[in-house]
mmCIF file of C-alpha atoms in Angstrom:
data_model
loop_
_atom_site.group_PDB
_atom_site.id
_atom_site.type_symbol
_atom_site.label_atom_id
_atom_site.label_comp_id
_atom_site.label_asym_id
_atom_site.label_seq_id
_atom_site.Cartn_x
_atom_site.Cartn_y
_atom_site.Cartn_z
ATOM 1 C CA UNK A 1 2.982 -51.499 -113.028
ATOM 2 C CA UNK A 2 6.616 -51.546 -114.424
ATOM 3 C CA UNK A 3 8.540 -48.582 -112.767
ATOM 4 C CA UNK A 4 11.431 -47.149 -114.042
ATOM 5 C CA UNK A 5 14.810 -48.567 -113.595
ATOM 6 C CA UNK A 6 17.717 -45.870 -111.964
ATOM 7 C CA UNK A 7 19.630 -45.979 -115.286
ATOM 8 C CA UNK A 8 16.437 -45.238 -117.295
ATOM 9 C CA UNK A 9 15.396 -42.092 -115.032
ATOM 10 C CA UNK A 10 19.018 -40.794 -115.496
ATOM 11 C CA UNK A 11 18.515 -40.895 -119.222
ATOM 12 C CA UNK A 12 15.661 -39.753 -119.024
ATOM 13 C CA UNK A 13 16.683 -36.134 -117.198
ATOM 14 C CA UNK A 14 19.801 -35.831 -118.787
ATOM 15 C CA UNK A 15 17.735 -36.149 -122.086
ATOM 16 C CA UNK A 16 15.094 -34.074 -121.422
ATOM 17 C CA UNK A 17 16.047 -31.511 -119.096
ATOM 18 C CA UNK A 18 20.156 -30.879 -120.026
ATOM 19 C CA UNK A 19 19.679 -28.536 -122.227
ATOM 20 C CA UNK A 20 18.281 -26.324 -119.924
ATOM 21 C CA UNK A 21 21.230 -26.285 -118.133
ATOM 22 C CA UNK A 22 23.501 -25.670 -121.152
ATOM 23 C CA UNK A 23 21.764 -22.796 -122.059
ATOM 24 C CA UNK A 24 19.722 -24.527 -124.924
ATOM 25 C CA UNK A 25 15.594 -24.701 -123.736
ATOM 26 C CA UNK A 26 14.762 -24.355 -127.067
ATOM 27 C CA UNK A 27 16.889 -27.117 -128.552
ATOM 28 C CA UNK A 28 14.521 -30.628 -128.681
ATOM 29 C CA UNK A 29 16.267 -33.781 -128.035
ATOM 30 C CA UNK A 30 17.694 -35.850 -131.572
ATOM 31 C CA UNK A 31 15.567 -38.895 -132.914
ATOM 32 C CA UNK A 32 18.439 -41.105 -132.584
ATOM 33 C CA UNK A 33 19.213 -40.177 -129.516
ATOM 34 C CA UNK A 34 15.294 -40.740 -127.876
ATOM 35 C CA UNK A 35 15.064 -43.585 -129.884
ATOM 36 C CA UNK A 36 18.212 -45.115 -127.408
ATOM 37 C CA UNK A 37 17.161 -44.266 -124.108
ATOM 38 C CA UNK A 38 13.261 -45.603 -124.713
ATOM 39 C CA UNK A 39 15.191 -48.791 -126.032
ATOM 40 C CA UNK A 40 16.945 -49.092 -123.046
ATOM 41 C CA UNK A 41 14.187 -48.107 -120.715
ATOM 42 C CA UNK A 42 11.188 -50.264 -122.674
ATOM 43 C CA UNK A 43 14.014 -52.988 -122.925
ATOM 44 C CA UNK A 44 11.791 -55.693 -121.243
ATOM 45 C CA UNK A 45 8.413 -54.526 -122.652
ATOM 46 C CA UNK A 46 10.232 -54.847 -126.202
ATOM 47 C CA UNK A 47 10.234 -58.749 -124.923
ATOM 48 C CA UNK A 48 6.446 -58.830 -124.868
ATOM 49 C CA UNK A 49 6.696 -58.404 -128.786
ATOM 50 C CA UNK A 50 6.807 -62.102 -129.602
ATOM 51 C CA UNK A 51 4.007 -63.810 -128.005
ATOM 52 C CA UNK A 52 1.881 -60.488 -128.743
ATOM 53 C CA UNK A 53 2.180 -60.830 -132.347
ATOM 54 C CA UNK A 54 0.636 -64.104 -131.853
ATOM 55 C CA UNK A 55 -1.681 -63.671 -129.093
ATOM 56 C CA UNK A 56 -3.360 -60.444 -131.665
ATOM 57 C CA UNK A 57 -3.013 -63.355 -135.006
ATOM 58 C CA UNK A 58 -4.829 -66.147 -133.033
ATOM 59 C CA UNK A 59 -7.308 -62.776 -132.081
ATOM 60 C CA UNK A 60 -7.860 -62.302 -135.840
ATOM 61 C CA UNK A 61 -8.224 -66.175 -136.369
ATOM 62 C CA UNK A 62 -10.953 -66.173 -133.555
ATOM 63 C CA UNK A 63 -12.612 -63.509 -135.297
ATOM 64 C CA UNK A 64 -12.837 -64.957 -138.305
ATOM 65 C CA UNK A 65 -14.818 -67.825 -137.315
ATOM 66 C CA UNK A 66 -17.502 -65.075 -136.190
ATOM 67 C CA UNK A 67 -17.975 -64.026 -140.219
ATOM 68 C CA UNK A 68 -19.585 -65.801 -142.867
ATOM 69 C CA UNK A 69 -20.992 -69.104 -141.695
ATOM 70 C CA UNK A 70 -20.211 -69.100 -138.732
ATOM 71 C CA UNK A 71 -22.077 -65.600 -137.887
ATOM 72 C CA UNK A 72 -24.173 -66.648 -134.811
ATOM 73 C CA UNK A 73 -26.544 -63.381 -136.046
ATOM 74 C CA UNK A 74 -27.211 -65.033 -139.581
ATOM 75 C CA UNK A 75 -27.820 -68.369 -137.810
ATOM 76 C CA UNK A 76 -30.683 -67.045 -135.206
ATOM 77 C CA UNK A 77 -32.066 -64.663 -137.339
ATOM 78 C CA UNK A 78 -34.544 -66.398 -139.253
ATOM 79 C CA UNK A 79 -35.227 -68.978 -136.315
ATOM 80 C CA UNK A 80 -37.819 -67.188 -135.414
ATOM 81 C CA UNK A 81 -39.452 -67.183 -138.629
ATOM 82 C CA UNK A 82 -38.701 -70.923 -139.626
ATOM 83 C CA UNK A 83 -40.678 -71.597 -135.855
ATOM 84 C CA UNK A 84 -43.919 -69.336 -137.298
ATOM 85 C CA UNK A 85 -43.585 -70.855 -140.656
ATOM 86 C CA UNK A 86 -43.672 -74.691 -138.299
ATOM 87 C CA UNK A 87 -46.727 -73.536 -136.403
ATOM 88 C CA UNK A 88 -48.801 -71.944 -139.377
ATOM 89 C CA UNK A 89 -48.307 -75.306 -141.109
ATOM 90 C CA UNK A 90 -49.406 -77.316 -138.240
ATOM 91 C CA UNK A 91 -52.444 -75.119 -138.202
ATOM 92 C CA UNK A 92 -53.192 -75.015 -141.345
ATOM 93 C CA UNK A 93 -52.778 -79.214 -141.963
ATOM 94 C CA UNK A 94 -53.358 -79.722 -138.245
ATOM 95 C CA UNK A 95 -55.847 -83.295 -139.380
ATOM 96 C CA UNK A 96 -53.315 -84.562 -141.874
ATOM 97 C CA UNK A 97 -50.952 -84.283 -138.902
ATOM 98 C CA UNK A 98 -53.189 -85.449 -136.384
ATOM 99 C CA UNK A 99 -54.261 -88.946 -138.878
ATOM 100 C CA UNK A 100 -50.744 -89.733 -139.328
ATOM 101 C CA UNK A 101 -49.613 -89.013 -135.462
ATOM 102 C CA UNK A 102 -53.012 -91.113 -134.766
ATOM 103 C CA UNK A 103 -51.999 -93.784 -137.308
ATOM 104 C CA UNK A 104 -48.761 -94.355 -135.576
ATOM 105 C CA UNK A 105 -49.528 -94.183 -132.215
ATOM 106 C CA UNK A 106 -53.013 -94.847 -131.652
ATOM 107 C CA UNK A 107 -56.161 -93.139 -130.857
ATOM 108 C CA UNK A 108 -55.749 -90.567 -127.398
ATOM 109 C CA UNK A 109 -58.611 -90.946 -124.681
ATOM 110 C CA UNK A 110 -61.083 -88.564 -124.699
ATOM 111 C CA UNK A 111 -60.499 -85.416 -122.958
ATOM 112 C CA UNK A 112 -61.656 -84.440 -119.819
ATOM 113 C CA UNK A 113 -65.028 -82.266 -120.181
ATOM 114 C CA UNK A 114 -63.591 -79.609 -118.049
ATOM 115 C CA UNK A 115 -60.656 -78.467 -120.103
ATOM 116 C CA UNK A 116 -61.004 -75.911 -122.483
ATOM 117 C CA UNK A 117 -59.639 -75.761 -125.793
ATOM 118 C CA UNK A 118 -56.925 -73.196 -125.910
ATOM 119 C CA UNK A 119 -57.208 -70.899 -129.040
ATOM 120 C CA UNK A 120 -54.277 -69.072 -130.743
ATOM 121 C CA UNK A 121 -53.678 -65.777 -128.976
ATOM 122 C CA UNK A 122 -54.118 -62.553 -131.144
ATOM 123 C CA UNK A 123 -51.002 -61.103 -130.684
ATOM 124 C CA UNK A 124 -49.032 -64.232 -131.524
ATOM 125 C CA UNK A 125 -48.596 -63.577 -135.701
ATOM 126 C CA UNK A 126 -47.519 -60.149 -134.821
ATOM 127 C CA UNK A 127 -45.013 -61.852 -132.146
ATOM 128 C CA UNK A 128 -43.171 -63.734 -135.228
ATOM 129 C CA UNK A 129 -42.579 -61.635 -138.079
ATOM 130 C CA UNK A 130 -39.490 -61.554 -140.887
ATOM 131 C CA UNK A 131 -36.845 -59.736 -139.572
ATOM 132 C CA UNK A 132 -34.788 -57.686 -141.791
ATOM 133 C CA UNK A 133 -31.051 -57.448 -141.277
ATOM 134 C CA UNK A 134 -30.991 -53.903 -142.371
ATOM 135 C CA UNK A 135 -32.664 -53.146 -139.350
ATOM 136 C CA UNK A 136 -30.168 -54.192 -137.531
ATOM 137 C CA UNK A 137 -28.923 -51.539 -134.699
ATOM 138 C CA UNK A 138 -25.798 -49.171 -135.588
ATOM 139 C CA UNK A 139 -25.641 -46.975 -132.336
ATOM 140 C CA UNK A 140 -23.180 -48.029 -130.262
ATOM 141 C CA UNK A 141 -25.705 -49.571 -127.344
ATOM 142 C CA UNK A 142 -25.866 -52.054 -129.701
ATOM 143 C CA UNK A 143 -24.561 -52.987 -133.632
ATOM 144 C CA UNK A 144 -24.499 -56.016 -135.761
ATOM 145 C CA UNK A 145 -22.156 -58.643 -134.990
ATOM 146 C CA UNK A 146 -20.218 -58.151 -138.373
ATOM 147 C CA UNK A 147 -19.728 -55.059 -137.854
ATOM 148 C CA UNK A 148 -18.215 -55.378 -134.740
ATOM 149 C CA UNK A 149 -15.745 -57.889 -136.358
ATOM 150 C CA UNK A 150 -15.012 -55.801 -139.049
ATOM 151 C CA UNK A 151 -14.295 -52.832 -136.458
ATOM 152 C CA UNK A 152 -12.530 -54.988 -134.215
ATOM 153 C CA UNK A 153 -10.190 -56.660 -136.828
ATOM 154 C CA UNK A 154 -8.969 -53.533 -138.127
ATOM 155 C CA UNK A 155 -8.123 -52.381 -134.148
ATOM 156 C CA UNK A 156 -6.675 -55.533 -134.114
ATOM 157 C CA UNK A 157 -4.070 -55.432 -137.046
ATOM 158 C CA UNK A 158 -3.145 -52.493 -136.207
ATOM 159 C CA UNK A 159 -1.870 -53.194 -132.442
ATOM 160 C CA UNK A 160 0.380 -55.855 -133.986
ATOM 161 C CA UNK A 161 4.324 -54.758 -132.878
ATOM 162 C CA UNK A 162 2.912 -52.186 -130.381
ATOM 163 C CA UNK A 163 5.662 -52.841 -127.940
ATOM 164 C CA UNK A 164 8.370 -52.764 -130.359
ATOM 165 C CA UNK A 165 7.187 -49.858 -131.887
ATOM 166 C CA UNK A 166 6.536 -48.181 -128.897
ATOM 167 C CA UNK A 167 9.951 -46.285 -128.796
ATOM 168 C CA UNK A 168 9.205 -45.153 -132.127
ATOM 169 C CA UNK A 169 5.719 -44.130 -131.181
ATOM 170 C CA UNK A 170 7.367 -41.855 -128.678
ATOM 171 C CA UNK A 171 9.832 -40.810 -130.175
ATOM 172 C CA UNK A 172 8.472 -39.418 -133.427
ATOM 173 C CA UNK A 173 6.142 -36.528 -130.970
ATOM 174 C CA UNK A 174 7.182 -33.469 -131.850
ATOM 175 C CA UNK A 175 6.664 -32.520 -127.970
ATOM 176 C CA UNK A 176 9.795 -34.937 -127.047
ATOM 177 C CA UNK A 177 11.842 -35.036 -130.019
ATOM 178 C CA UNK A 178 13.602 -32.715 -132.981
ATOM 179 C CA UNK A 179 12.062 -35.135 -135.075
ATOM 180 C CA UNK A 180 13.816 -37.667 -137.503
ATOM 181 C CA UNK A 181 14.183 -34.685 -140.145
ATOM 182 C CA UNK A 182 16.285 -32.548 -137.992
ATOM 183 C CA UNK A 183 19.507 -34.461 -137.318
ATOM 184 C CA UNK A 184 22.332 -31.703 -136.845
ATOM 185 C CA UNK A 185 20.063 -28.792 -134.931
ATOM 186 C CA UNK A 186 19.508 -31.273 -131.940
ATOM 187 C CA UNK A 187 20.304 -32.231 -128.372
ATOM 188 C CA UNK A 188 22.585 -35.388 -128.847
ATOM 189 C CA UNK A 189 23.363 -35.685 -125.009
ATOM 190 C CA UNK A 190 26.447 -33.312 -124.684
ATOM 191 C CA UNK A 191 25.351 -30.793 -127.192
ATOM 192 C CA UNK A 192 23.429 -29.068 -130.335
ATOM 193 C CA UNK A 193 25.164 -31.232 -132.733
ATOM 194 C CA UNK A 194 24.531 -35.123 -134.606
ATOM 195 C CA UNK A 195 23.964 -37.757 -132.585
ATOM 196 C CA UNK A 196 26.854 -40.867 -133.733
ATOM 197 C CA UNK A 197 25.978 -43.631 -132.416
ATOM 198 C CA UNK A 198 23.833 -46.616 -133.878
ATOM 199 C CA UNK A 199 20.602 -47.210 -132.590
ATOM 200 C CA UNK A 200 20.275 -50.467 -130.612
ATOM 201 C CA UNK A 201 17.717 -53.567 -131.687
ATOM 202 C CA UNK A 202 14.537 -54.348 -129.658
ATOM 203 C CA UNK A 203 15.138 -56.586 -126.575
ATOM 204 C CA UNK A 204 16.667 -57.116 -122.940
ATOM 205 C CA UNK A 205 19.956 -58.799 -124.320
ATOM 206 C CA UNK A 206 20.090 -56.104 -127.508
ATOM 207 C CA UNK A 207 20.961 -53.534 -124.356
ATOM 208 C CA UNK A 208 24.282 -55.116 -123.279
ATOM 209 C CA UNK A 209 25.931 -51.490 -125.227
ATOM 210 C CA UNK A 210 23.472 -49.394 -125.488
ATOM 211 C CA UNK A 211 25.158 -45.563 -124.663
ATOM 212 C CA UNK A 212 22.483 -44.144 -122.879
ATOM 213 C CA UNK A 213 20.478 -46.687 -120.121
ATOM 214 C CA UNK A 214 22.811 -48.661 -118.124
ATOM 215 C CA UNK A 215 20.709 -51.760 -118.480
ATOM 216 C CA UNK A 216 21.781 -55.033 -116.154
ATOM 217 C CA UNK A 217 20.830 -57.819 -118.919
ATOM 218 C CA UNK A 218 20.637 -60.456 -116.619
ATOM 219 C CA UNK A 219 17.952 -59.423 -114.463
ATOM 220 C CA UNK A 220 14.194 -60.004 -116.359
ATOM 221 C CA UNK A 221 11.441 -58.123 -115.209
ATOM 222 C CA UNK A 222 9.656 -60.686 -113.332
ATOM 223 C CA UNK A 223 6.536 -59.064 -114.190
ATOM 224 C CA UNK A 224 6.822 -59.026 -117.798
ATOM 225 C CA UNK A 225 7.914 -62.486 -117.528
ATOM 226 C CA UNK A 226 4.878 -63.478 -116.087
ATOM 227 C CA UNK A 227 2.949 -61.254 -118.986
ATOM 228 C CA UNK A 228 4.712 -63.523 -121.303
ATOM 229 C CA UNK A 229 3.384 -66.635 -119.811
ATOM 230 C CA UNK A 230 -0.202 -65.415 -119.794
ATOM 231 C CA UNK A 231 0.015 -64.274 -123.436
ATOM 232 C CA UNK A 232 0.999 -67.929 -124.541
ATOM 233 C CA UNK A 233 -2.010 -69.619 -122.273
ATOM 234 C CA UNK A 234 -4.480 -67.191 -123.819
ATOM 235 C CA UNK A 235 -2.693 -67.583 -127.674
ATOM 236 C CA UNK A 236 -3.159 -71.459 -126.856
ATOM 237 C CA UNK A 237 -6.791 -71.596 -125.749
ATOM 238 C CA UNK A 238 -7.660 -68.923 -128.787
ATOM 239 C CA UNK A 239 -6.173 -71.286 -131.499
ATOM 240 C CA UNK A 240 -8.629 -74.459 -129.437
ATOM 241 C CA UNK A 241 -11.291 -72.493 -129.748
ATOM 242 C CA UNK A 242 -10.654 -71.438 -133.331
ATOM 243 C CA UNK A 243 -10.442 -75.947 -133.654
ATOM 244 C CA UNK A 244 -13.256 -75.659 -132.333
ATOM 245 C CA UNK A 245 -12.521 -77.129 -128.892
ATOM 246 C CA UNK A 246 -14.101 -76.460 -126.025
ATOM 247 C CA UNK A 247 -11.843 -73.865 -123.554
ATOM 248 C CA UNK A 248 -11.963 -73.019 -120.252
ATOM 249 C CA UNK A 249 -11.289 -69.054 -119.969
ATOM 250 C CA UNK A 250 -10.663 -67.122 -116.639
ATOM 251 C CA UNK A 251 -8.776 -64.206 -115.732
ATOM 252 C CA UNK A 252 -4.561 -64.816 -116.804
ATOM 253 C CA UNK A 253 -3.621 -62.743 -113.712
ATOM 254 C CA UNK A 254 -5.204 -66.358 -112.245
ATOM 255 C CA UNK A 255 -3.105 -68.252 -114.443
ATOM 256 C CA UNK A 256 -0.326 -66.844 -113.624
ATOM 257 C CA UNK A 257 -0.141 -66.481 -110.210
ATOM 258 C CA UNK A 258 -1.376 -70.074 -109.544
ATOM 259 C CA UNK A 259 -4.544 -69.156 -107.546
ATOM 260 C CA UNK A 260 -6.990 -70.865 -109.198
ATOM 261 C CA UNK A 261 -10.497 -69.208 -110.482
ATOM 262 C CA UNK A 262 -11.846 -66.245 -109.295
ATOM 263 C CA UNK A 263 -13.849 -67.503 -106.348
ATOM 264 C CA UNK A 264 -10.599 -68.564 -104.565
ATOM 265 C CA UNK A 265 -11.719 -72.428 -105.590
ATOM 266 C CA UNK A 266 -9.791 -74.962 -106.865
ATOM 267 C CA UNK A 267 -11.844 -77.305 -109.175
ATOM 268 C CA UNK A 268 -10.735 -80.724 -107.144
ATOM 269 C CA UNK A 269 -12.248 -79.030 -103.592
ATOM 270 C CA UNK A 270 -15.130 -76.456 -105.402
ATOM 271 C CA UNK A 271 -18.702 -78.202 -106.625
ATOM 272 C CA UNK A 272 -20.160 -77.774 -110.055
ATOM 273 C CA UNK A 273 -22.984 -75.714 -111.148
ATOM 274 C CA UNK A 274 -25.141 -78.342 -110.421
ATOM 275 C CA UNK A 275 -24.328 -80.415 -107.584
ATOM 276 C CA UNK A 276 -26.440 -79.027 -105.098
ATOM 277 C CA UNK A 277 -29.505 -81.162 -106.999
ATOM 278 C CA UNK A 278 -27.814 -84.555 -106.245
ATOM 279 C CA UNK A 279 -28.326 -86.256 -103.597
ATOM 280 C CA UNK A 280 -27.094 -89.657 -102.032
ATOM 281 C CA UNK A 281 -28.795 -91.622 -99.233
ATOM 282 C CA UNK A 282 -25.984 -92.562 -96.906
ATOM 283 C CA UNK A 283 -26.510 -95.772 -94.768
ATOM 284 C CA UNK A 284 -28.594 -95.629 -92.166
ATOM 285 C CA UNK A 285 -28.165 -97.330 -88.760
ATOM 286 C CA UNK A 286 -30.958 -97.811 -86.171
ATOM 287 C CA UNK A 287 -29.274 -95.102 -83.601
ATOM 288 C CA UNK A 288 -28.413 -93.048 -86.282
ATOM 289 C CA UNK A 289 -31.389 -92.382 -88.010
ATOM 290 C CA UNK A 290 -32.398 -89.370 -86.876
ATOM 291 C CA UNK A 291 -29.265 -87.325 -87.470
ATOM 292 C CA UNK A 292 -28.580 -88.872 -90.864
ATOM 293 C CA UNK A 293 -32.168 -88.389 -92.094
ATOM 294 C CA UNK A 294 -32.006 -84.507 -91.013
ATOM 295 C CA UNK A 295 -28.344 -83.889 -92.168
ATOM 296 C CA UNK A 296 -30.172 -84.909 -95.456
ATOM 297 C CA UNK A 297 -33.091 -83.005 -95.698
ATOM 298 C CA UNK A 298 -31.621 -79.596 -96.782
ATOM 299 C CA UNK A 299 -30.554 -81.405 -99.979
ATOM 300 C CA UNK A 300 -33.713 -83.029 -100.864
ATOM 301 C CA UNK A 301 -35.376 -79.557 -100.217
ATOM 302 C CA UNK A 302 -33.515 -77.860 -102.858
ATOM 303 C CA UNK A 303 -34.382 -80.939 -105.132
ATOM 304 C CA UNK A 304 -37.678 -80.114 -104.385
ATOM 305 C CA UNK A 305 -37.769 -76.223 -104.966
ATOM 306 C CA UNK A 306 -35.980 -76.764 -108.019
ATOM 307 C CA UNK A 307 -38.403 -79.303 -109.680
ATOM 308 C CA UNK A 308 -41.616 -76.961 -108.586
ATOM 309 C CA UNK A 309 -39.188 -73.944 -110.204
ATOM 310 C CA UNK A 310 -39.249 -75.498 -113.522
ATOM 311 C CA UNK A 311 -42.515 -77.040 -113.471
ATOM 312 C CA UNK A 312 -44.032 -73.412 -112.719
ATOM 313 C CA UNK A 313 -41.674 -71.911 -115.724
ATOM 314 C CA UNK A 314 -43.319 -74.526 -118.019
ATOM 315 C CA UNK A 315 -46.842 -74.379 -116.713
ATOM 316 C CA UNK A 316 -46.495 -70.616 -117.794
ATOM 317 C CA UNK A 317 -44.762 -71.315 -121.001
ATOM 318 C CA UNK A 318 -47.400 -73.686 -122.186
ATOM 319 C CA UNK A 319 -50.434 -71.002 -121.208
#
C-alpha cells in the first residue's frame, strides 16, 4: 500500500533499463549500486525494523509458553481418562461412597416408584479410552500443537530483520543484479565499470546523501508510521499475555485508526455478551403501567428462552 516515491521510480529506470540505451542489454546492474537505490526507495520500510524485531521476540516468548508445561494438548489429553478412571471407581465402590455421602448428609427419601434406574450405557467404556500422543494427527488439516510451535518458531526467527534485509534480499537475485562477485563487469549508473560510492545505512534520516534516490528526509510515510504504532500495541499485549495477563486483542488496523472494534462499537455505548439476560423493573406509575410493563416484556422473554435453553441442554446431558 506504499507506492513509489518520483525519486525512487527514476532510480529505478535509470538502473534497470539504461543500459539498454547505452548499448549494454546484457550488462546487469552492480551490487553496490542496487543495494543504493532499494535503500533509498525501502527508506521508510527500513524504519519498521525496530519494533519488528521485537514484535517477532515477544512472538517467540508467546510461543514458548505453548511448550512444556504449559502445552494445553498435554494438559487435556489425559482428562478424559482421569474422568473414566473417576467414574469406574465410583462404580466399582459406589456403597462405600454412598455410606460416607449418607453419613454426612443424611439418609435421601425414597424414590418415586415411577423412575427407573438408569444403567451404564454400552458404548460408554469404549467412549473413554487412553489416548496415545503418537496418534496424534500430522497432515496438515490438523497436527500436534508442538509441532506447530516448533514449525512456527523456526518461521519466526527467521523473519527477524526482514525489512532491513530486504534490499539485500533483492539485491543478491541474479535476475536484477551482477551479483556481489562481479564488481568491475557491471552497470554502475553511467557505465560498465565499479561502482565508488559507499553504500548508505538502513533508515529515513541515513538517506540525507544517498547518490541515487532523491529522498526528502523530513517527510515520514504516514502509513508506516502508523505500522509502527500497531507493532508496539501488539509487542505490548504479547509480552501481558506471556505475564500471563489477561489481553484484549482486535484487529491493529482498529487500533490505529481510532475506530474502535470491529462492529463499529465503542465499549462505553456497545453491551456485553451477556446483557440481554438482565433485566431491571423500572418504577411503575398507575397511568403508566401498561407501557412500562410491555416495554419490558421482550427482556424477560429472552430470560425465559434462555433458562428453558439450558435446562433442555442439561436434561439431555444427564440422559
Amino acid at each position: 500500500q506504499v507506492s513509489p516515491t518520483p525519486g525512487c521510480i527514476r532510480a529505478l529506470m535509470k538502473m534497470l533499463y539504461c543500459p539498454y540505451c547505452r548499448g549494454l542489454p546484457t550488462v546487469k546492474p552492480c551490487n553496490s549500486y542496487c543495494l543504493n537505490v532499494m535503500k533509498g526507495c525501502l527508506a521508510n520500510q527500513a524504519d519498521l525494523d525496530i519494533e519488528w524485531n521485537l514484535f517477532i521476540d515477544a512472538m517467540l516468548l508467546v510461543a514458548e509458553r505453548l511448550e512444556g508445561p504449559f502445552n494445553i494438548e498435554s494438559v487435556m489429553d489425559p482428562i478424559d481418562v482421569k474422568i473414566s478412571e473417576a467414574i469406574m471407581n465410583m462404580q466399582e465402590n459406589s456403597m462405600q461412597v454412598s455410606a460416607k455421602v449418607f453419613q454426612g448428609c443424611g439418609q435421601p427419601k425414597p424414590a418415586p416408584a415411577l423412575r427407573s434406574s438408569r444403567s451404564v450405557p454400552e458404548n460408554f467404556n469404549t467412549r473413554f479410552k487412553p489416548y496415545n500422543p503418537e496418534e496424534r494427527p500430522t497432515t496438515a488439516a490438523g497436527t500436534s500443537l508442538d509441532r506447530l510451535v516448533t514449525d512456527i518458531k523456526e518461521k519466526l526467527k527467521l523473519s527477524k530483520k526482514f525489512w532491513s534485509t530486504l534490499p539485500y534480499t533483492i539485491c543478491k537475485d541474479e535476475q536484477v543484479t551482477a551479483g556481489p562477485s562481479i564488481e568491475e563487469d557491471c552497470w554502475n549508473g553511467h557505465t560498465k565499470a565499479r561502482y565508488l560510492p559507499e553504500i548508505m545505512n538502513d533508515g529515513l534520516t541515513n538517506q540525507i546523501n544517498n547518490p541515487e534516490v532523491d529522498v526528502d528526509i523530513t517527510r515520514p510515510d504516514t502509513f508506516i508510521r502508523q505500522q509502527i504504532m500497531a507493532l508496539r500495541v501488539m509487542t505490548n499485549k504479547l509480552k501481558n499475555a506471556y505475564n500471563g495477563n489477561d489481553v484484549n486483542f482486535q484487529d491493529t488496523s482498529d487500533e490505529t485508526s481510532g475506530s474502535g472494534s470491529g462492529s463499529g462499537c465503542t465499549d462505553d455505548i456497545c453491551p456485553t455478551e451477556f446483557d440481554f439476560i438482565t433485566t431491571e423493573a423500572p418504577p411503575v406509575d398507575s397511568d403508566r403501567r401498561e407501557v412500562e410493563a410491555s416495554a419490558t416484556q421482550p427482556g424477560w422473554s429472552l430470560q425465559t428462552l434462555f433458562i428453558v435453553f439450558i435446562s433442555i441442554v442439561l436434561q439431555r446431558q444427564w440422559r
